[in-house]
Amino acid sequence: MSNTVSLPPLEQLSAAMADMVADAARSVVAVHTRRTRASGFVWRPGCIVSSEEALPEDEEVEITLPGGTTVAAKVAGRDPTTDIALLRFEGAEAPQLTLDNSTTRAGEFVLAVGSREGVPLCASGIVSLAGPGWRSLRGGEIDARVELDLRLRPSAEGGVVLNAKGGVIGMSVFGPRRRVLVIPAPTIERVAAQLAAHGRMPRGYLGLSLQPVKVSHASVGAMVMGVAEQGPGAAAGIHQGDIIVAVNGEPIRSVQLLLRALGPASVGSVLTLSLQRAGEPVEVQLTVGERPAD
């Protein structure tokens, strides 16, 4: 840290912020493909975490380390539901970051740090919203809802967010309507570990093709349009044409909500499905499987 004791208060604050950015930037990299520019950070030796949405499929990836060294990287896994991608690289080194799992509060001061061609990018702002865990539109479990009031450059997406102590509270990404969100540290640790081990996040699988259908004036159901051979639905004895009206006693509100509930924790769980079959009520037990790799 710089010697700031003799400086006026505003200069002390400015110098402290610059020191925080410089310290974090040692582990923040530029991530680029033929079409996109983003940022990432060293999560483990040889492993980079970045924004999944910022990385197109089937494109070669390079990273530029602090100081300008550029090396090839390979996408080792991606989870669109939490916007986390894991990259692996060799032939260069950079220090890994330690993530800060402390609770974030609305009104806290934050710094977002990215990289452009090995040079730090920075934006300052505050936490505009800090709420409980939530489920993304794609069904990913995010441990906390954190929105930032700051202007983030597209090439800084996938970089880190620092609190006033200099702790890395998560990764900056763009959400709906280009709001800047934080993928919090606990989510990154959980998802990145799965990507490192398996290359993807497990997702629940029913082995059923479903279509919404109105059951009555006030309720909806999920009609079974197809049953995968040897899938969980077939094992449970579900037939094409059955209508799922409730899961574990809870009425179906929409097919989308039903499928979004099939997160990693659902794999192996047993669901009680209430069906209508040819107008008659039927109840079956279905063990949720793991969705096969695409």
Tab-separated table of C-alpha atoms in Angstrom:
chain	number	residue	atom	x	y	z
A	1	MET	CA	0.000	0.000	0.000
A	2	SER	CA	1.146	3.575	-0.669
A	3	ASN	CA	2.212	5.868	2.194
A	4	THR	CA	-0.858	8.128	2.429
A	5	VAL	CA	-0.671	9.266	6.075
A	6	SER	CA	0.591	12.779	5.286
A	7	LEU	CA	-1.844	13.394	2.418
A	8	PRO	CA	-5.072	15.405	2.708
A	9	PRO	CA	-8.177	13.221	3.300
A	10	LEU	CA	-9.402	13.343	-0.287
A	11	GLU	CA	-5.992	12.389	-1.632
A	12	GLN	CA	-5.789	9.584	0.934
A	13	LEU	CA	-9.108	8.235	-0.320
A	14	SER	CA	-8.016	8.532	-3.947
A	15	ALA	CA	-4.705	6.807	-3.290
A	16	ALA	CA	-6.393	4.036	-1.298
A	17	MET	CA	-8.831	3.382	-4.148
A	18	ALA	CA	-6.010	3.269	-6.680
A	19	ASP	CA	-4.086	0.834	-4.482
A	20	MET	CA	-7.140	-1.430	-4.179
A	21	VAL	CA	-7.613	-1.473	-7.949
A	22	ALA	CA	-3.914	-2.143	-8.585
A	23	ASP	CA	-3.888	-5.007	-6.090
A	24	ALA	CA	-6.970	-6.694	-7.598
A	25	ALA	CA	-5.828	-6.030	-11.172
A	26	ARG	CA	-2.844	-8.347	-10.686
A	27	SER	CA	-5.329	-11.222	-11.013
A	28	VAL	CA	-7.771	-9.745	-13.556
A	29	VAL	CA	-7.351	-10.609	-17.228
A	30	ALA	CA	-8.764	-9.506	-20.558
A	31	VAL	CA	-10.755	-12.228	-22.321
A	32	HIS	CA	-11.228	-11.939	-26.058
A	33	THR	CA	-12.631	-13.939	-28.943
A	34	ARG	CA	-12.992	-13.037	-32.584
A	35	ARG	CA	-16.203	-11.122	-31.857
A	36	THR	CA	-16.183	-10.158	-28.194
A	37	ARG	CA	-14.158	-8.505	-25.464
A	38	ALA	CA	-14.714	-9.235	-21.788
A	39	SER	CA	-12.783	-9.694	-18.546
A	40	GLY	CA	-12.138	-12.505	-16.108
A	41	PHE	CA	-10.115	-13.305	-13.018
A	42	VAL	CA	-7.814	-16.039	-11.774
A	43	TRP	CA	-9.956	-18.280	-9.578
A	44	ARG	CA	-7.437	-21.104	-9.186
A	45	PRO	CA	-3.962	-21.618	-10.712
A	46	GLY	CA	-4.498	-22.025	-14.446
A	47	CYS	CA	-8.254	-21.356	-14.126
A	48	ILE	CA	-10.126	-18.189	-15.099
A	49	VAL	CA	-13.733	-17.361	-14.198
A	50	SER	CA	-15.572	-15.095	-16.610
A	51	SER	CA	-19.068	-14.221	-17.818
A	52	GLU	CA	-20.620	-17.087	-19.783
A	53	GLU	CA	-22.896	-14.755	-21.719
A	54	ALA	CA	-19.918	-12.716	-22.937
A	55	LEU	CA	-18.272	-15.765	-24.565
A	56	PRO	CA	-19.777	-17.002	-27.851
A	57	GLU	CA	-19.995	-20.725	-28.420
A	58	ASP	CA	-17.408	-22.437	-30.637
A	59	GLU	CA	-14.917	-19.574	-30.797
A	60	GLU	CA	-11.259	-19.648	-29.859
A	61	VAL	CA	-10.480	-17.716	-26.688
A	62	GLU	CA	-7.368	-15.800	-25.678
A	63	ILE	CA	-6.573	-14.048	-22.421
A	64	THR	CA	-4.259	-11.113	-21.853
A	65	LEU	CA	-2.610	-11.123	-18.464
A	66	PRO	CA	-1.609	-7.991	-16.543
A	67	GLY	CA	1.422	-6.608	-18.304
A	68	GLY	CA	0.306	-7.641	-21.775
A	69	THR	CA	1.208	-11.335	-22.134
A	70	THR	CA	-1.391	-13.076	-24.303
A	71	VAL	CA	-1.995	-16.832	-24.140
A	72	ALA	CA	-4.581	-19.214	-25.533
A	73	ALA	CA	-7.341	-20.420	-23.238
A	74	LYS	CA	-9.907	-23.189	-23.465
A	75	VAL	CA	-13.461	-23.126	-22.176
A	76	ALA	CA	-13.528	-25.907	-19.582
A	77	GLY	CA	-17.164	-25.490	-18.654
A	78	ARG	CA	-20.049	-23.056	-18.799
A	79	ASP	CA	-23.289	-22.595	-16.920
A	80	PRO	CA	-25.726	-20.259	-18.701
A	81	THR	CA	-28.122	-20.365	-15.746
A	82	THR	CA	-25.685	-18.487	-13.471
A	83	ASP	CA	-23.658	-16.721	-16.209
A	84	ILE	CA	-20.417	-18.379	-15.119
A	85	ALA	CA	-17.779	-19.770	-17.471
A	86	LEU	CA	-14.541	-21.509	-16.501
A	87	LEU	CA	-11.454	-21.190	-18.704
A	88	ARG	CA	-8.155	-23.043	-18.454
A	89	PHE	CA	-4.794	-21.720	-19.609
A	90	GLU	CA	-1.153	-22.792	-19.539
A	91	GLY	CA	2.240	-21.240	-20.105
A	92	ALA	CA	1.806	-18.204	-17.855
A	93	GLU	CA	1.083	-17.367	-14.245
A	94	ALA	CA	-0.924	-14.799	-12.330
A	95	PRO	CA	-1.911	-14.732	-8.639
A	96	GLN	CA	-5.317	-16.143	-7.783
A	97	LEU	CA	-7.920	-14.033	-6.008
A	98	THR	CA	-9.499	-14.860	-2.671
A	99	LEU	CA	-13.252	-14.329	-2.748
A	100	ASP	CA	-15.018	-12.526	0.089
A	101	ASN	CA	-18.240	-14.207	1.276
A	102	SER	CA	-19.310	-11.357	3.561
A	103	THR	CA	-22.859	-10.006	3.291
A	104	THR	CA	-23.337	-6.978	1.040
A	105	ARG	CA	-25.674	-4.150	2.020
A	106	ALA	CA	-27.459	-1.506	-0.033
A	107	GLY	CA	-25.557	1.766	-0.012
A	108	GLU	CA	-22.094	0.220	0.236
A	109	PHE	CA	-19.358	1.698	-1.923
A	110	VAL	CA	-17.970	-0.649	-4.579
A	111	LEU	CA	-15.361	-0.727	-7.334
A	112	ALA	CA	-15.723	-2.847	-10.475
A	113	VAL	CA	-12.366	-3.868	-11.954
A	114	GLY	CA	-11.897	-5.307	-15.435
A	115	SER	CA	-9.112	-5.435	-17.983
A	116	ARG	CA	-8.534	-4.189	-21.490
A	117	GLU	CA	-5.452	-5.614	-23.187
A	118	GLY	CA	-3.781	-6.107	-19.821
A	119	VAL	CA	-4.544	-2.593	-18.563
A	120	PRO	CA	-7.002	-2.198	-15.655
A	121	LEU	CA	-10.504	-0.834	-16.234
A	122	CYS	CA	-12.345	0.580	-13.243
A	123	ALA	CA	-15.774	1.963	-12.380
A	124	SER	CA	-17.033	3.161	-9.006
A	125	GLY	CA	-20.532	3.231	-7.582
A	126	ILE	CA	-22.757	1.899	-4.848
A	127	VAL	CA	-24.849	-1.167	-4.161
A	128	SER	CA	-28.316	-0.033	-5.212
A	129	LEU	CA	-30.087	-3.246	-4.194
A	130	ALA	CA	-29.077	-6.087	-1.897
A	131	GLY	CA	-31.602	-8.875	-1.498
A	132	PRO	CA	-31.903	-12.583	-0.760
A	133	GLY	CA	-31.076	-15.452	-3.075
A	134	TRP	CA	-33.001	-15.673	-6.324
A	135	ARG	CA	-33.476	-17.834	-9.387
A	136	SER	CA	-32.377	-16.486	-12.772
A	137	LEU	CA	-34.640	-16.532	-15.817
A	138	ARG	CA	-32.733	-19.650	-16.948
A	139	GLY	CA	-33.242	-21.409	-13.638
A	140	GLY	CA	-29.875	-20.803	-11.966
A	141	GLU	CA	-29.657	-20.460	-8.183
A	142	ILE	CA	-27.947	-17.153	-7.294
A	143	ASP	CA	-27.078	-16.794	-3.604
A	144	ALA	CA	-27.914	-13.072	-3.319
A	145	ARG	CA	-29.511	-10.395	-5.466
A	146	VAL	CA	-26.987	-7.558	-5.735
A	147	GLU	CA	-27.449	-4.696	-8.195
A	148	LEU	CA	-24.951	-1.885	-8.691
A	149	ASP	CA	-25.405	1.752	-9.591
A	150	LEU	CA	-22.413	2.297	-11.859
A	151	ARG	CA	-21.498	2.444	-15.528
A	152	LEU	CA	-19.758	-0.735	-16.664
A	153	ARG	CA	-17.957	-0.989	-19.980
A	154	PRO	CA	-18.816	-4.128	-21.966
A	155	SER	CA	-15.174	-5.212	-21.939
A	156	ALA	CA	-15.205	-5.112	-18.109
A	157	GLU	CA	-18.021	-7.667	-17.847
A	158	GLY	CA	-16.706	-10.738	-16.058
A	159	GLY	CA	-14.338	-8.705	-13.912
A	160	VAL	CA	-14.420	-8.432	-10.138
A	161	VAL	CA	-16.360	-6.229	-7.731
A	162	LEU	CA	-14.573	-4.932	-4.633
A	163	ASN	CA	-16.100	-3.692	-1.405
A	164	ALA	CA	-14.660	-0.843	0.648
A	165	LYS	CA	-12.256	-3.249	2.373
A	166	GLY	CA	-10.879	-4.402	-0.957
A	167	GLY	CA	-12.596	-7.780	-0.679
A	168	VAL	CA	-13.779	-9.445	-3.889
A	169	ILE	CA	-17.525	-9.870	-3.358
A	170	GLY	CA	-18.201	-11.339	-6.802
A	171	MET	CA	-18.202	-10.907	-10.575
A	172	SER	CA	-19.820	-8.066	-12.521
A	173	VAL	CA	-22.262	-9.031	-15.275
A	174	PHE	CA	-25.042	-7.408	-17.242
A	175	GLY	CA	-28.569	-8.381	-16.305
A	176	PRO	CA	-31.932	-7.507	-17.846
A	177	ARG	CA	-32.101	-3.993	-19.287
A	178	ARG	CA	-28.314	-3.778	-18.950
A	179	ARG	CA	-28.473	-3.478	-15.179
A	180	VAL	CA	-25.128	-4.285	-13.607
A	181	LEU	CA	-25.452	-7.320	-11.339
A	182	VAL	CA	-23.030	-9.147	-9.098
A	183	ILE	CA	-22.690	-12.913	-9.257
A	184	PRO	CA	-21.765	-13.316	-5.589
A	185	ALA	CA	-18.739	-15.145	-4.262
A	186	PRO	CA	-20.621	-18.176	-2.838
A	187	THR	CA	-22.292	-18.795	-6.210
A	188	ILE	CA	-18.967	-18.573	-8.028
A	189	GLU	CA	-17.275	-21.002	-5.657
A	190	ARG	CA	-20.112	-23.519	-5.927
A	191	VAL	CA	-20.566	-23.372	-9.689
A	192	ALA	CA	-16.898	-23.054	-10.659
A	193	ALA	CA	-16.064	-26.135	-8.575
A	194	GLN	CA	-18.695	-28.141	-10.471
A	195	LEU	CA	-17.449	-26.839	-13.823
A	196	ALA	CA	-13.865	-27.706	-12.916
A	197	ALA	CA	-14.880	-31.243	-11.958
A	198	HIS	CA	-17.529	-32.038	-14.578
A	199	GLY	CA	-17.509	-29.316	-17.236
A	200	ARG	CA	-21.140	-28.417	-16.566
A	201	MET	CA	-23.710	-27.981	-13.827
A	202	PRO	CA	-26.057	-30.911	-13.301
A	203	ARG	CA	-29.703	-30.125	-14.074
A	204	GLY	CA	-32.813	-32.052	-13.156
A	205	TYR	CA	-34.462	-34.115	-15.881
A	206	LEU	CA	-37.984	-35.510	-16.092
A	207	GLY	CA	-37.664	-37.131	-19.507
A	208	LEU	CA	-40.958	-35.513	-20.533
A	209	SER	CA	-41.994	-33.096	-23.254
A	210	LEU	CA	-44.594	-30.804	-21.719
A	211	GLN	CA	-47.090	-28.312	-23.029
A	212	PRO	CA	-49.322	-26.000	-20.973
A	213	VAL	CA	-53.018	-26.785	-21.051
A	214	LYS	CA	-56.016	-25.294	-19.272
A	215	VAL	CA	-57.492	-27.789	-16.832
A	216	SER	CA	-60.365	-25.636	-15.615
A	217	HIS	CA	-61.394	-22.011	-15.631
A	218	ALA	CA	-58.987	-21.245	-12.790
A	219	SER	CA	-56.156	-23.756	-13.160
A	220	VAL	CA	-53.577	-24.994	-15.654
A	221	GLY	CA	-51.684	-28.216	-16.119
A	222	ALA	CA	-48.750	-29.640	-18.061
A	223	MET	CA	-49.778	-32.069	-20.775
A	224	VAL	CA	-47.261	-34.822	-21.576
A	225	MET	CA	-46.571	-34.634	-25.309
A	226	GLY	CA	-43.710	-37.112	-25.292
A	227	VAL	CA	-41.958	-39.565	-22.958
A	228	ALA	CA	-38.246	-40.277	-23.382
A	229	GLU	CA	-37.411	-43.963	-23.488
A	230	GLN	CA	-35.714	-45.124	-20.271
A	231	GLY	CA	-36.135	-41.629	-18.820
A	232	PRO	CA	-37.448	-40.808	-15.322
A	233	GLY	CA	-40.964	-40.222	-16.641
A	234	ALA	CA	-41.079	-43.607	-18.378
A	235	ALA	CA	-39.759	-45.314	-15.240
A	236	ALA	CA	-42.542	-43.664	-13.235
A	237	GLY	CA	-45.188	-45.007	-15.617
A	238	ILE	CA	-46.206	-41.677	-17.111
A	239	HIS	CA	-47.986	-41.897	-20.474
A	240	GLN	CA	-48.272	-39.552	-23.400
A	241	GLY	CA	-51.493	-37.561	-22.950
A	242	ASP	CA	-51.297	-37.497	-19.151
A	243	ILE	CA	-51.791	-34.057	-17.616
A	244	ILE	CA	-49.699	-33.100	-14.587
A	245	VAL	CA	-51.880	-30.952	-12.340
A	246	ALA	CA	-49.791	-30.845	-9.127
A	247	VAL	CA	-46.289	-31.597	-7.830
A	248	ASN	CA	-45.922	-32.618	-4.187
A	249	GLY	CA	-49.450	-31.374	-3.622
A	250	GLU	CA	-48.788	-27.934	-5.109
A	251	PRO	CA	-50.861	-27.020	-8.192
A	252	ILE	CA	-48.977	-26.362	-11.415
A	253	ARG	CA	-48.754	-22.648	-12.109
A	254	SER	CA	-46.852	-22.892	-15.395
A	255	VAL	CA	-44.674	-25.324	-17.320
A	256	GLN	CA	-41.845	-22.796	-17.286
A	257	LEU	CA	-41.837	-22.564	-13.490
A	258	LEU	CA	-41.947	-26.344	-13.224
A	259	LEU	CA	-38.874	-26.754	-15.423
A	260	ARG	CA	-37.007	-23.877	-13.797
A	261	ALA	CA	-37.355	-25.643	-10.451
A	262	LEU	CA	-35.192	-28.511	-11.745
A	263	GLY	CA	-31.906	-27.123	-10.463
A	264	PRO	CA	-28.834	-29.100	-9.361
A	265	ALA	CA	-30.354	-29.848	-5.958
A	266	SER	CA	-33.350	-31.536	-7.578
A	267	VAL	CA	-31.321	-34.425	-9.028
A	268	GLY	CA	-32.188	-37.611	-7.144
A	269	SER	CA	-35.208	-36.138	-5.379
A	270	VAL	CA	-38.543	-37.950	-5.503
A	271	LEU	CA	-41.586	-36.009	-6.697
A	272	THR	CA	-45.201	-36.954	-6.178
A	273	LEU	CA	-47.016	-36.069	-9.399
A	274	SER	CA	-50.791	-35.759	-9.449
A	275	LEU	CA	-52.087	-36.565	-12.944
A	276	GLN	CA	-55.259	-36.617	-14.910
A	277	ARG	CA	-55.361	-39.668	-17.180
A	278	ALA	CA	-58.417	-40.012	-19.396
A	279	GLY	CA	-60.306	-37.864	-16.930
A	280	GLU	CA	-59.351	-39.979	-13.918
A	281	PRO	CA	-56.954	-38.923	-11.113
A	282	VAL	CA	-53.655	-40.837	-10.921
A	283	GLU	CA	-50.697	-40.336	-8.586
A	284	VAL	CA	-47.142	-41.453	-9.395
A	285	GLN	CA	-43.694	-41.150	-7.817
A	286	LEU	CA	-40.947	-39.822	-10.106
A	287	THR	CA	-37.238	-39.764	-9.246
A	288	VAL	CA	-35.622	-36.766	-10.908
A	289	GLY	CA	-32.706	-37.729	-13.117
A	290	GLU	CA	-29.735	-35.715	-14.383
A	291	ARG	CA	-30.197	-34.057	-17.726
A	292	PRO	CA	-28.016	-35.755	-20.359
A	293	ALA	CA	-25.231	-33.691	-21.922
A	294	ASP	CA	-26.357	-31.881	-25.073
